[in-house]
mmCIF file of C-alpha atoms and ligand atoms in Angstrom:
data_model
loop_
_atom_site.group_PDB
_atom_site.id
_atom_site.type_symbol
_atom_site.label_atom_id
_atom_site.label_comp_id
_atom_site.label_asym_id
_atom_site.label_seq_id
_atom_site.Cartn_x
_atom_site.Cartn_y
_atom_site.Cartn_z
ATOM 1 C CA MET A 1 -3.799 22.004 0.893
ATOM 2 C CA SER A 2 -0.557 23.829 1.536
ATOM 3 C CA THR A 3 2.741 22.605 0.141
ATOM 4 C CA GLN A 4 5.409 22.141 2.747
ATOM 5 C CA THR A 5 8.789 20.469 2.819
ATOM 6 C CA THR A 6 8.276 17.425 0.542
ATOM 7 C CA SER A 7 10.833 14.798 1.516
ATOM 8 C CA LYS A 8 11.774 11.929 -0.763
ATOM 9 C CA LEU A 9 9.605 8.822 -0.620
ATOM 10 C CA VAL A 10 10.800 5.405 -1.836
ATOM 11 C CA VAL A 11 8.533 2.386 -2.319
ATOM 12 C CA VAL A 12 9.415 -1.225 -3.082
ATOM 13 C CA GLY A 13 6.716 -3.767 -3.830
ATOM 14 C CA SER A 14 4.997 -5.846 -6.466
ATOM 15 C CA VAL A 15 4.407 -4.487 -9.952
ATOM 16 C CA ALA A 16 1.813 -6.775 -11.447
ATOM 17 C CA VAL A 17 -0.565 -7.846 -14.124
ATOM 18 C CA ASP A 18 -3.746 -8.991 -12.366
ATOM 19 C CA TRP A 19 -6.833 -10.954 -13.352
ATOM 20 C CA VAL A 20 -9.677 -9.621 -11.244
ATOM 21 C CA ILE A 21 -13.124 -11.196 -10.985
ATOM 22 C CA THR A 22 -15.912 -9.369 -9.145
ATOM 23 C CA PRO A 23 -19.545 -10.541 -8.791
ATOM 24 C CA THR A 24 -20.559 -8.365 -11.754
ATOM 25 C CA ALA A 25 -17.480 -7.893 -13.929
ATOM 26 C CA GLU A 26 -14.062 -9.205 -14.754
ATOM 27 C CA ARG A 27 -10.814 -7.736 -16.047
ATOM 28 C CA GLN A 28 -7.881 -9.736 -17.350
ATOM 29 C CA GLU A 29 -4.539 -8.026 -17.901
ATOM 30 C CA SER A 30 -5.404 -5.435 -15.265
ATOM 31 C CA VAL A 31 -2.286 -3.533 -14.252
ATOM 32 C CA GLY A 32 -1.751 -3.719 -10.514
ATOM 33 C CA GLY A 33 0.808 -4.501 -7.872
ATOM 34 C CA ALA A 34 1.284 -2.945 -4.478
ATOM 35 C CA ALA A 35 4.002 -0.517 -5.627
ATOM 36 C CA VAL A 36 1.910 0.659 -8.585
ATOM 37 C CA PHE A 37 -1.199 1.440 -6.532
ATOM 38 C CA PHE A 38 0.939 3.008 -3.826
ATOM 39 C CA SER A 39 2.720 5.264 -6.333
ATOM 40 C CA MET A 40 -0.405 6.325 -8.200
ATOM 41 C CA ALA A 41 -2.071 7.212 -4.872
ATOM 42 C CA ALA A 42 0.895 9.107 -3.433
ATOM 43 C CA ALA A 43 1.682 10.970 -6.658
ATOM 44 C CA PRO A 44 -0.916 13.757 -6.285
ATOM 45 C CA LEU A 45 0.657 14.553 -2.889
ATOM 46 C CA THR A 46 4.394 14.095 -3.371
ATOM 47 C CA GLY A 47 7.182 12.658 -5.544
ATOM 48 C CA VAL A 48 7.653 8.886 -5.411
ATOM 49 C CA GLN A 49 10.659 6.720 -6.307
ATOM 50 C CA LEU A 50 9.667 3.184 -7.257
ATOM 51 C CA VAL A 51 11.734 0.005 -6.856
ATOM 52 C CA GLY A 52 10.500 -3.127 -8.623
ATOM 53 C CA VAL A 53 10.805 -5.349 -11.661
ATOM 54 C CA ILE A 54 8.695 -5.964 -14.755
ATOM 55 C CA GLY A 55 8.803 -8.551 -17.517
ATOM 56 C CA HIS A 56 8.397 -8.157 -21.259
ATOM 57 C CA ASP A 57 4.599 -8.449 -20.969
ATOM 58 C CA PHE A 58 4.109 -5.334 -18.820
ATOM 59 C CA PRO A 59 2.107 -2.789 -20.834
ATOM 60 C CA GLY A 60 3.950 0.299 -22.056
ATOM 61 C CA SER A 61 0.783 2.328 -21.431
ATOM 62 C CA ALA A 62 1.170 1.705 -17.672
ATOM 63 C CA ILE A 63 4.762 2.945 -17.778
ATOM 64 C CA ALA A 64 3.470 6.061 -19.523
ATOM 65 C CA ASP A 65 0.770 6.509 -16.836
ATOM 66 C CA LEU A 66 3.303 6.239 -14.014
ATOM 67 C CA GLU A 67 5.621 8.686 -15.763
ATOM 68 C CA ALA A 68 2.756 11.101 -16.407
ATOM 69 C CA ALA A 69 1.957 10.978 -12.682
ATOM 70 C CA GLY A 70 5.568 12.014 -12.008
ATOM 71 C CA VAL A 71 6.731 8.711 -10.522
ATOM 72 C CA ASP A 72 10.520 8.196 -10.698
ATOM 73 C CA LEU A 73 11.078 4.849 -12.437
ATOM 74 C CA SER A 74 14.864 4.752 -12.395
ATOM 75 C CA GLY A 75 14.600 1.936 -9.811
ATOM 76 C CA LEU A 76 12.239 -0.135 -11.997
ATOM 77 C CA GLU A 77 14.167 -2.966 -13.604
ATOM 78 C CA ARG A 78 13.107 -4.530 -16.904
ATOM 79 C CA SER A 79 13.750 -8.220 -17.165
ATOM 80 C CA ASP A 80 13.128 -11.084 -19.616
ATOM 81 C CA GLY A 81 10.303 -13.334 -18.548
ATOM 82 C CA LEU A 82 6.831 -12.604 -17.264
ATOM 83 C CA THR A 83 5.706 -9.895 -14.863
ATOM 84 C CA PHE A 84 4.367 -10.878 -11.393
ATOM 85 C CA ARG A 85 0.809 -12.146 -11.906
ATOM 86 C CA TRP A 86 -2.051 -12.450 -9.440
ATOM 87 C CA LYS A 87 -5.616 -13.676 -9.938
ATOM 88 C CA GLY A 88 -8.374 -13.078 -7.405
ATOM 89 C CA ARG A 89 -12.138 -13.407 -7.061
ATOM 90 C CA TYR A 90 -14.262 -11.168 -4.822
ATOM 91 C CA HIS A 91 -17.161 -12.480 -2.793
ATOM 92 C CA GLU A 92 -20.675 -11.084 -3.166
ATOM 93 C CA ASN A 93 -20.099 -8.335 -0.550
ATOM 94 C CA MET A 94 -16.844 -7.190 -2.250
ATOM 95 C CA ASN A 95 -15.219 -6.984 1.179
ATOM 96 C CA SER A 96 -13.426 -10.304 1.030
ATOM 97 C CA ARG A 97 -11.751 -12.250 -1.764
ATOM 98 C CA ASP A 98 -9.989 -15.461 -2.601
ATOM 99 C CA THR A 99 -6.580 -15.553 -4.216
ATOM 100 C CA LEU A 100 -6.825 -18.030 -7.086
ATOM 101 C CA GLU A 101 -3.262 -17.738 -8.388
ATOM 102 C CA THR A 102 0.013 -16.009 -7.520
ATOM 103 C CA HIS A 103 3.000 -16.227 -9.878
ATOM 104 C CA LEU A 104 6.106 -14.407 -8.691
ATOM 105 C CA ASN A 105 7.747 -14.748 -12.135
ATOM 106 C CA VAL A 106 10.428 -12.041 -12.480
ATOM 107 C CA PHE A 107 10.217 -11.288 -8.737
ATOM 108 C CA GLU A 108 11.505 -14.793 -8.013
ATOM 109 C CA ASN A 109 15.148 -13.881 -8.672
ATOM 110 C CA PHE A 110 14.941 -10.122 -8.346
ATOM 111 C CA SER A 111 17.854 -8.493 -6.616
ATOM 112 C CA PRO A 112 17.143 -4.764 -6.406
ATOM 113 C CA LYS A 113 19.898 -2.233 -6.854
ATOM 114 C CA LEU A 114 18.800 1.068 -5.410
ATOM 115 C CA PRO A 115 19.791 4.041 -7.578
ATOM 116 C CA ALA A 116 22.091 6.424 -5.700
ATOM 117 C CA GLY A 117 19.389 9.107 -5.682
ATOM 118 C CA TYR A 118 17.061 6.850 -3.691
ATOM 119 C CA ARG A 119 19.410 5.933 -0.863
ATOM 120 C CA ASP A 120 19.161 9.078 1.209
ATOM 121 C CA SER A 121 15.352 9.220 1.299
ATOM 122 C CA ASP A 122 13.711 10.096 4.582
ATOM 123 C CA PHE A 123 10.582 8.048 3.948
ATOM 124 C CA LEU A 124 10.554 4.398 2.867
ATOM 125 C CA PHE A 125 7.577 2.138 2.305
ATOM 126 C CA LEU A 126 8.092 -1.609 2.072
ATOM 127 C CA ALA A 127 4.915 -2.507 0.198
ATOM 128 C CA ASN A 128 3.703 -6.042 -0.230
ATOM 129 C CA ILE A 129 6.335 -8.427 -1.690
ATOM 130 C CA GLN A 130 8.554 -11.149 -0.270
ATOM 131 C CA PRO A 131 10.041 -10.015 3.088
ATOM 132 C CA SER A 132 13.616 -10.838 2.000
ATOM 133 C CA LEU A 133 13.312 -8.197 -0.733
ATOM 134 C CA GLN A 134 11.877 -5.665 1.699
ATOM 135 C CA LEU A 135 14.854 -6.256 3.981
ATOM 136 C CA ASP A 136 17.293 -6.011 1.074
ATOM 137 C CA VAL A 137 15.967 -2.550 0.158
ATOM 138 C CA LEU A 138 16.007 -1.348 3.756
ATOM 139 C CA GLU A 139 19.643 -2.428 4.041
ATOM 140 C CA GLN A 140 20.647 -0.492 0.930
ATOM 141 C CA MET A 141 19.584 2.830 2.407
ATOM 142 C CA ALA A 142 22.601 5.038 3.142
ATOM 143 C CA ARG A 143 21.173 5.777 6.595
ATOM 144 C CA ARG A 144 18.064 4.813 8.484
ATOM 145 C CA PRO A 145 15.116 6.750 6.992
ATOM 146 C CA ARG A 146 13.117 8.935 9.373
ATOM 147 C CA LEU A 147 10.060 6.735 8.849
ATOM 148 C CA VAL A 148 9.824 3.184 7.525
ATOM 149 C CA GLY A 149 6.401 1.682 6.776
ATOM 150 C CA LEU A 150 5.533 -1.921 5.964
ATOM 151 C CA ASP A 151 2.682 -3.924 4.462
ATOM 152 C CA THR A 152 2.422 -7.662 3.985
ATOM 153 C CA MET A 153 -0.172 -10.355 3.371
ATOM 154 C CA ASN A 154 -1.273 -13.869 4.263
ATOM 155 C CA LEU A 155 1.018 -15.592 1.750
ATOM 156 C CA TRP A 156 4.148 -14.118 3.365
ATOM 157 C CA ILE A 157 2.849 -14.695 6.907
ATOM 158 C CA ASP A 158 2.498 -18.358 5.887
ATOM 159 C CA ILE A 159 5.676 -19.015 3.928
ATOM 160 C CA ALA A 160 8.206 -16.403 5.132
ATOM 161 C CA HIS A 161 7.231 -15.942 8.770
ATOM 162 C CA ASP A 162 10.724 -15.616 10.270
ATOM 163 C CA LYS A 163 11.980 -13.187 7.631
ATOM 164 C CA LEU A 164 8.823 -11.145 8.138
ATOM 165 C CA LEU A 165 9.462 -10.923 11.888
ATOM 166 C CA GLU A 166 12.968 -9.686 11.088
ATOM 167 C CA VAL A 167 11.569 -6.869 8.926
ATOM 168 C CA LEU A 168 8.848 -6.056 11.455
ATOM 169 C CA ALA A 169 11.441 -5.450 14.154
ATOM 170 C CA ARG A 170 12.965 -2.701 12.008
ATOM 171 C CA VAL A 171 9.947 -0.628 10.931
ATOM 172 C CA ASP A 172 8.024 2.252 12.501
ATOM 173 C CA VAL A 173 4.576 1.688 10.991
ATOM 174 C CA LEU A 174 2.800 -1.488 9.960
ATOM 175 C CA ALA A 175 -0.283 -1.079 7.758
ATOM 176 C CA ILE A 176 -2.075 -4.397 7.519
ATOM 177 C CA ASN A 177 -5.535 -5.919 6.924
ATOM 178 C CA GLN A 178 -7.656 -6.910 9.875
ATOM 179 C CA GLU A 179 -7.605 -10.638 8.976
ATOM 180 C CA GLU A 180 -3.841 -10.546 8.508
ATOM 181 C CA ALA A 181 -3.286 -8.838 11.865
ATOM 182 C CA LEU A 182 -5.239 -11.656 13.516
ATOM 183 C CA GLN A 183 -3.397 -14.313 11.491
ATOM 184 C CA LEU A 184 0.016 -12.868 12.298
ATOM 185 C CA THR A 185 -0.625 -12.978 16.037
ATOM 186 C CA ALA A 186 -2.888 -16.060 16.179
ATOM 187 C CA GLU A 187 -5.453 -13.864 17.945
ATOM 188 C CA THR A 188 -9.204 -13.426 17.568
ATOM 189 C CA ASN A 189 -9.356 -10.025 19.277
ATOM 190 C CA LEU A 190 -8.088 -7.023 17.355
ATOM 191 C CA VAL A 191 -6.976 -4.976 20.364
ATOM 192 C CA ARG A 192 -4.923 -7.863 21.723
ATOM 193 C CA ALA A 193 -3.506 -8.450 18.229
ATOM 194 C CA ALA A 194 -2.541 -4.770 18.041
ATOM 195 C CA ARG A 195 -0.702 -4.943 21.358
ATOM 196 C CA LYS A 196 1.199 -8.064 20.278
ATOM 197 C CA ILE A 197 2.197 -6.533 16.937
ATOM 198 C CA ARG A 198 3.470 -3.381 18.579
ATOM 199 C CA GLU A 199 5.616 -5.565 20.832
ATOM 200 C CA LEU A 200 7.203 -7.038 17.679
ATOM 201 C CA GLY A 201 8.557 -3.674 16.531
ATOM 202 C CA PRO A 202 6.305 -1.076 14.876
ATOM 203 C CA LYS A 203 5.263 1.631 17.320
ATOM 204 C CA THR A 204 2.336 2.583 15.084
ATOM 205 C CA LEU A 205 -0.097 0.062 13.673
ATOM 206 C CA VAL A 206 -2.751 0.859 11.082
ATOM 207 C CA ILE A 207 -5.377 -1.839 10.652
ATOM 208 C CA LYS A 208 -7.248 -1.623 7.353
ATOM 209 C CA ARG A 209 -10.825 -2.833 7.557
ATOM 210 C CA GLY A 210 -12.068 -2.517 3.967
ATOM 211 C CA GLU A 211 -15.451 -0.823 3.732
ATOM 212 C CA TYR A 212 -15.388 -0.322 7.516
ATOM 213 C CA GLY A 213 -12.409 2.046 7.390
ATOM 214 C CA ALA A 214 -9.238 1.960 9.453
ATOM 215 C CA LEU A 215 -8.082 1.779 13.067
ATOM 216 C CA CYS A 216 -4.765 3.222 14.166
ATOM 217 C CA PHE A 217 -2.938 2.238 17.348
ATOM 218 C CA GLY A 218 -0.213 4.775 18.086
ATOM 219 C CA PRO A 219 2.529 5.092 20.657
ATOM 220 C CA GLY A 220 1.320 5.711 24.198
ATOM 221 C CA GLY A 221 -1.989 3.855 23.756
ATOM 222 C CA ASP A 222 -3.421 6.424 21.353
ATOM 223 C CA VAL A 223 -6.271 4.918 19.234
ATOM 224 C CA PHE A 224 -7.857 6.615 16.214
ATOM 225 C CA ALA A 225 -10.745 5.249 14.131
ATOM 226 C CA THR A 226 -11.982 6.425 10.767
ATOM 227 C CA PRO A 227 -14.738 5.157 8.454
ATOM 228 C CA ALA A 228 -14.386 4.531 4.732
ATOM 229 C CA LEU A 229 -16.238 6.941 2.448
ATOM 230 C CA PRO A 230 -19.719 5.497 1.837
ATOM 231 C CA LEU A 231 -19.790 4.816 -1.921
ATOM 232 C CA GLU A 232 -22.483 3.422 -4.216
ATOM 233 C CA ASP A 233 -20.125 2.550 -7.025
ATOM 234 C CA VAL A 234 -17.525 0.113 -5.722
ATOM 235 C CA VAL A 235 -16.145 -1.469 -8.905
ATOM 236 C CA ASP A 236 -12.931 -3.218 -7.836
ATOM 237 C CA PRO A 237 -11.362 -3.088 -4.342
ATOM 238 C CA THR A 238 -7.999 -4.407 -5.602
ATOM 239 C CA GLY A 239 -5.240 -2.082 -4.470
ATOM 240 C CA ALA A 240 -7.304 -0.228 -1.882
ATOM 241 C CA GLY A 241 -4.872 -1.148 0.880
ATOM 242 C CA ASP A 242 -1.880 -0.042 -1.175
ATOM 243 C CA SER A 243 -3.614 3.186 -2.180
ATOM 244 C CA PHE A 244 -4.334 3.803 1.488
ATOM 245 C CA ALA A 245 -0.627 3.399 2.218
ATOM 246 C CA GLY A 246 0.230 5.744 -0.667
ATOM 247 C CA GLY A 247 -2.008 8.497 0.658
ATOM 248 C CA PHE A 248 -0.777 7.935 4.220
ATOM 249 C CA MET A 249 2.950 8.021 3.411
ATOM 250 C CA GLY A 250 2.466 10.667 0.724
ATOM 251 C CA HIS A 251 1.032 13.079 3.258
ATOM 252 C CA LEU A 252 3.780 12.398 5.812
ATOM 253 C CA ALA A 253 6.524 12.846 3.182
ATOM 254 C CA ARG A 254 4.929 16.032 1.844
ATOM 255 C CA THR A 255 4.643 17.640 5.256
ATOM 256 C CA GLY A 256 7.751 16.051 6.777
ATOM 257 C CA GLU A 257 6.055 16.124 10.140
ATOM 258 C CA ILE A 258 5.777 12.939 12.187
ATOM 259 C CA THR A 259 3.491 13.820 15.075
ATOM 260 C CA GLY A 260 0.428 12.066 16.463
ATOM 261 C CA GLU A 261 -1.846 14.738 15.030
ATOM 262 C CA ASN A 262 -0.277 14.579 11.574
ATOM 263 C CA VAL A 263 -0.459 10.781 11.561
ATOM 264 C CA ARG A 264 -4.223 11.181 12.059
ATOM 265 C CA LYS A 265 -4.376 13.467 9.025
ATOM 266 C CA ALA A 266 -2.302 10.943 7.088
ATOM 267 C CA ILE A 267 -4.908 8.290 7.866
ATOM 268 C CA ILE A 268 -7.596 10.499 6.368
ATOM 269 C CA TRP A 269 -5.367 10.995 3.299
ATOM 270 C CA GLY A 270 -4.994 7.223 3.081
ATOM 271 C CA SER A 271 -8.758 6.767 3.248
ATOM 272 C CA THR A 272 -9.223 9.478 0.626
ATOM 273 C CA MET A 273 -6.925 7.793 -1.892
ATOM 274 C CA ALA A 274 -8.373 4.324 -1.188
ATOM 275 C CA SER A 275 -11.856 5.682 -1.933
ATOM 276 C CA TYR A 276 -10.772 6.588 -5.466
ATOM 277 C CA CYS A 277 -9.056 3.276 -6.038
ATOM 278 C CA VAL A 278 -12.180 1.159 -5.484
ATOM 279 C CA GLN A 279 -14.240 3.192 -7.947
ATOM 280 C CA GLY A 280 -12.561 1.645 -10.967
ATOM 281 C CA PHE A 281 -10.576 -1.368 -12.130
ATOM 282 C CA SER A 282 -6.808 -1.162 -11.777
ATOM 283 C CA TYR A 283 -5.718 2.435 -11.056
ATOM 284 C CA ASP A 284 -8.232 3.877 -13.544
ATOM 285 C CA ARG A 285 -9.729 6.303 -11.030
ATOM 286 C CA LEU A 286 -6.397 7.381 -9.577
ATOM 287 C CA ARG A 287 -5.072 8.443 -12.969
ATOM 288 C CA GLY A 288 -5.025 12.167 -13.638
ATOM 289 C CA LEU A 289 -6.148 13.322 -10.179
ATOM 290 C CA SER A 290 -5.113 16.879 -9.366
ATOM 291 C CA ARG A 291 -4.261 18.276 -5.936
ATOM 292 C CA GLU A 292 -7.552 20.182 -6.062
ATOM 293 C CA ASP A 293 -9.557 16.992 -6.728
ATOM 294 C CA VAL A 294 -8.025 15.147 -3.819
ATOM 295 C CA ALA A 295 -8.260 18.120 -1.480
ATOM 296 C CA ARG A 296 -12.017 18.287 -2.169
ATOM 297 C CA ARG A 297 -12.493 14.642 -1.317
ATOM 298 C CA TYR A 298 -10.334 14.977 1.798
ATOM 299 C CA GLN A 299 -12.732 17.695 2.903
ATOM 300 C CA GLN A 300 -15.654 15.279 2.359
ATOM 301 C CA PHE A 301 -13.987 13.019 4.921
ATOM 302 C CA VAL A 302 -13.564 15.866 7.364
ATOM 303 C CA ASP A 303 -17.261 16.717 6.979
ATOM 304 C CA LEU A 304 -18.249 13.055 7.321
ATOM 305 C CA THR A 305 -16.592 12.701 10.699
ATOM 306 C CA SER A 306 -17.016 16.096 12.356
ATOM 307 C CA PHE A 307 -19.808 16.719 14.834
HETATM 308 P P1 AMP B 401 -4.518 -4.971 -2.045
HETATM 309 O O1 AMP B 401 -5.878 -5.092 -2.684
HETATM 310 O O2 AMP B 401 -4.212 -3.607 -1.549
HETATM 311 O O3 AMP B 401 -4.257 -6.066 -1.057
HETATM 312 O O4 AMP B 401 -3.441 -5.212 -3.205
HETATM 313 C C1 AMP B 401 -3.720 -5.928 -4.351
HETATM 314 C C2 AMP B 401 -2.459 -6.040 -5.202
HETATM 315 O O5 AMP B 401 -1.495 -6.833 -4.515
HETATM 316 C C3 AMP B 401 -2.722 -6.696 -6.544
HETATM 317 O O6 AMP B 401 -2.531 -5.778 -7.585
HETATM 318 C C4 AMP B 401 -1.726 -7.862 -6.604
HETATM 319 O O7 AMP B 401 -0.984 -7.885 -7.804
HETATM 320 C C5 AMP B 401 -0.807 -7.643 -5.435
HETATM 321 N N1 AMP B 401 -0.482 -8.891 -4.732
HETATM 322 C C6 AMP B 401 -1.267 -9.969 -4.546
HETATM 323 N N2 AMP B 401 -0.624 -10.922 -3.851
HETATM 324 C C7 AMP B 401 0.612 -10.426 -3.585
HETATM 325 C C8 AMP B 401 1.748 -10.944 -2.888
HETATM 326 N N3 AMP B 401 1.736 -12.142 -2.313
HETATM 327 N N4 AMP B 401 2.834 -10.141 -2.807
HETATM 328 C C9 AMP B 401 2.843 -8.935 -3.363
HETATM 329 N N5 AMP B 401 1.811 -8.398 -4.023
HETATM 330 C C10 AMP B 401 0.699 -9.142 -4.139
#
């Protein structure tokens, strides 16, 4: 893996304490949040600048883990009150889940102030959080970043639909779950949903399909499909989508090259980082990964799909 330009990469999104229930195990007080998974997954590839808010209950050990990974936390605000909390239960196949509880807590009244050193970044990822906050961060950039990515989920499609459409119109890449792509467009066919979404703004659409991998619809009708790494030991899928986004954006920021071919490589990097995420609770498996580790697993993907 060669090191190239390495542009700055900013992420805004939830920073959370989760309660995760799988068919065989359970973890309360599991550190999560879209921005945390994203940052831990991008960190082996490039520097990340995080924007978010935590309450007094957020564990200091997680701050230490993010710092050890090299994540810039000058945009992470500390507030009185409780951290964002989410509780979910996975179904028997681990591919789908029910949200049991979502508490925005300190995110409810969060008004991010981007540190000056974040504002000129070329790469921006608006990870999952309320669309008004995503828009707020985008508007604080000194100039339009070269590439803006977005993720969202069913809750925001339901309760903040118009704001979400406003954000969508201003991004280059949307990375979204299959079910959410269908929900957003009121479609049952993924290809039709992809066309409709691309008409709403993003020229590139990445549809995440859990254990079935990812599908990417690019400009000019380009379609690229990749599997997920077949794994025996899926422990907790929470954060897989965010880790995918971290690997994807991390590769693009590291190389600074936005071409169709490099976007394909970025999708393999996304799949690589997601494969680590699901092998442990929280970001346990993403912690401490070296460039050599991730490069080896990337190669496993290349071998898996070449013929
Ligand atoms: P993923 O499995 O990639 O969809 O992401 C799971 C993470 O998203 C968990 O750590 C949750 O804390 C976080 N999360 C759940 N619901 C929301 C929401 N409505 N907005 C932002 N983050 C959320």
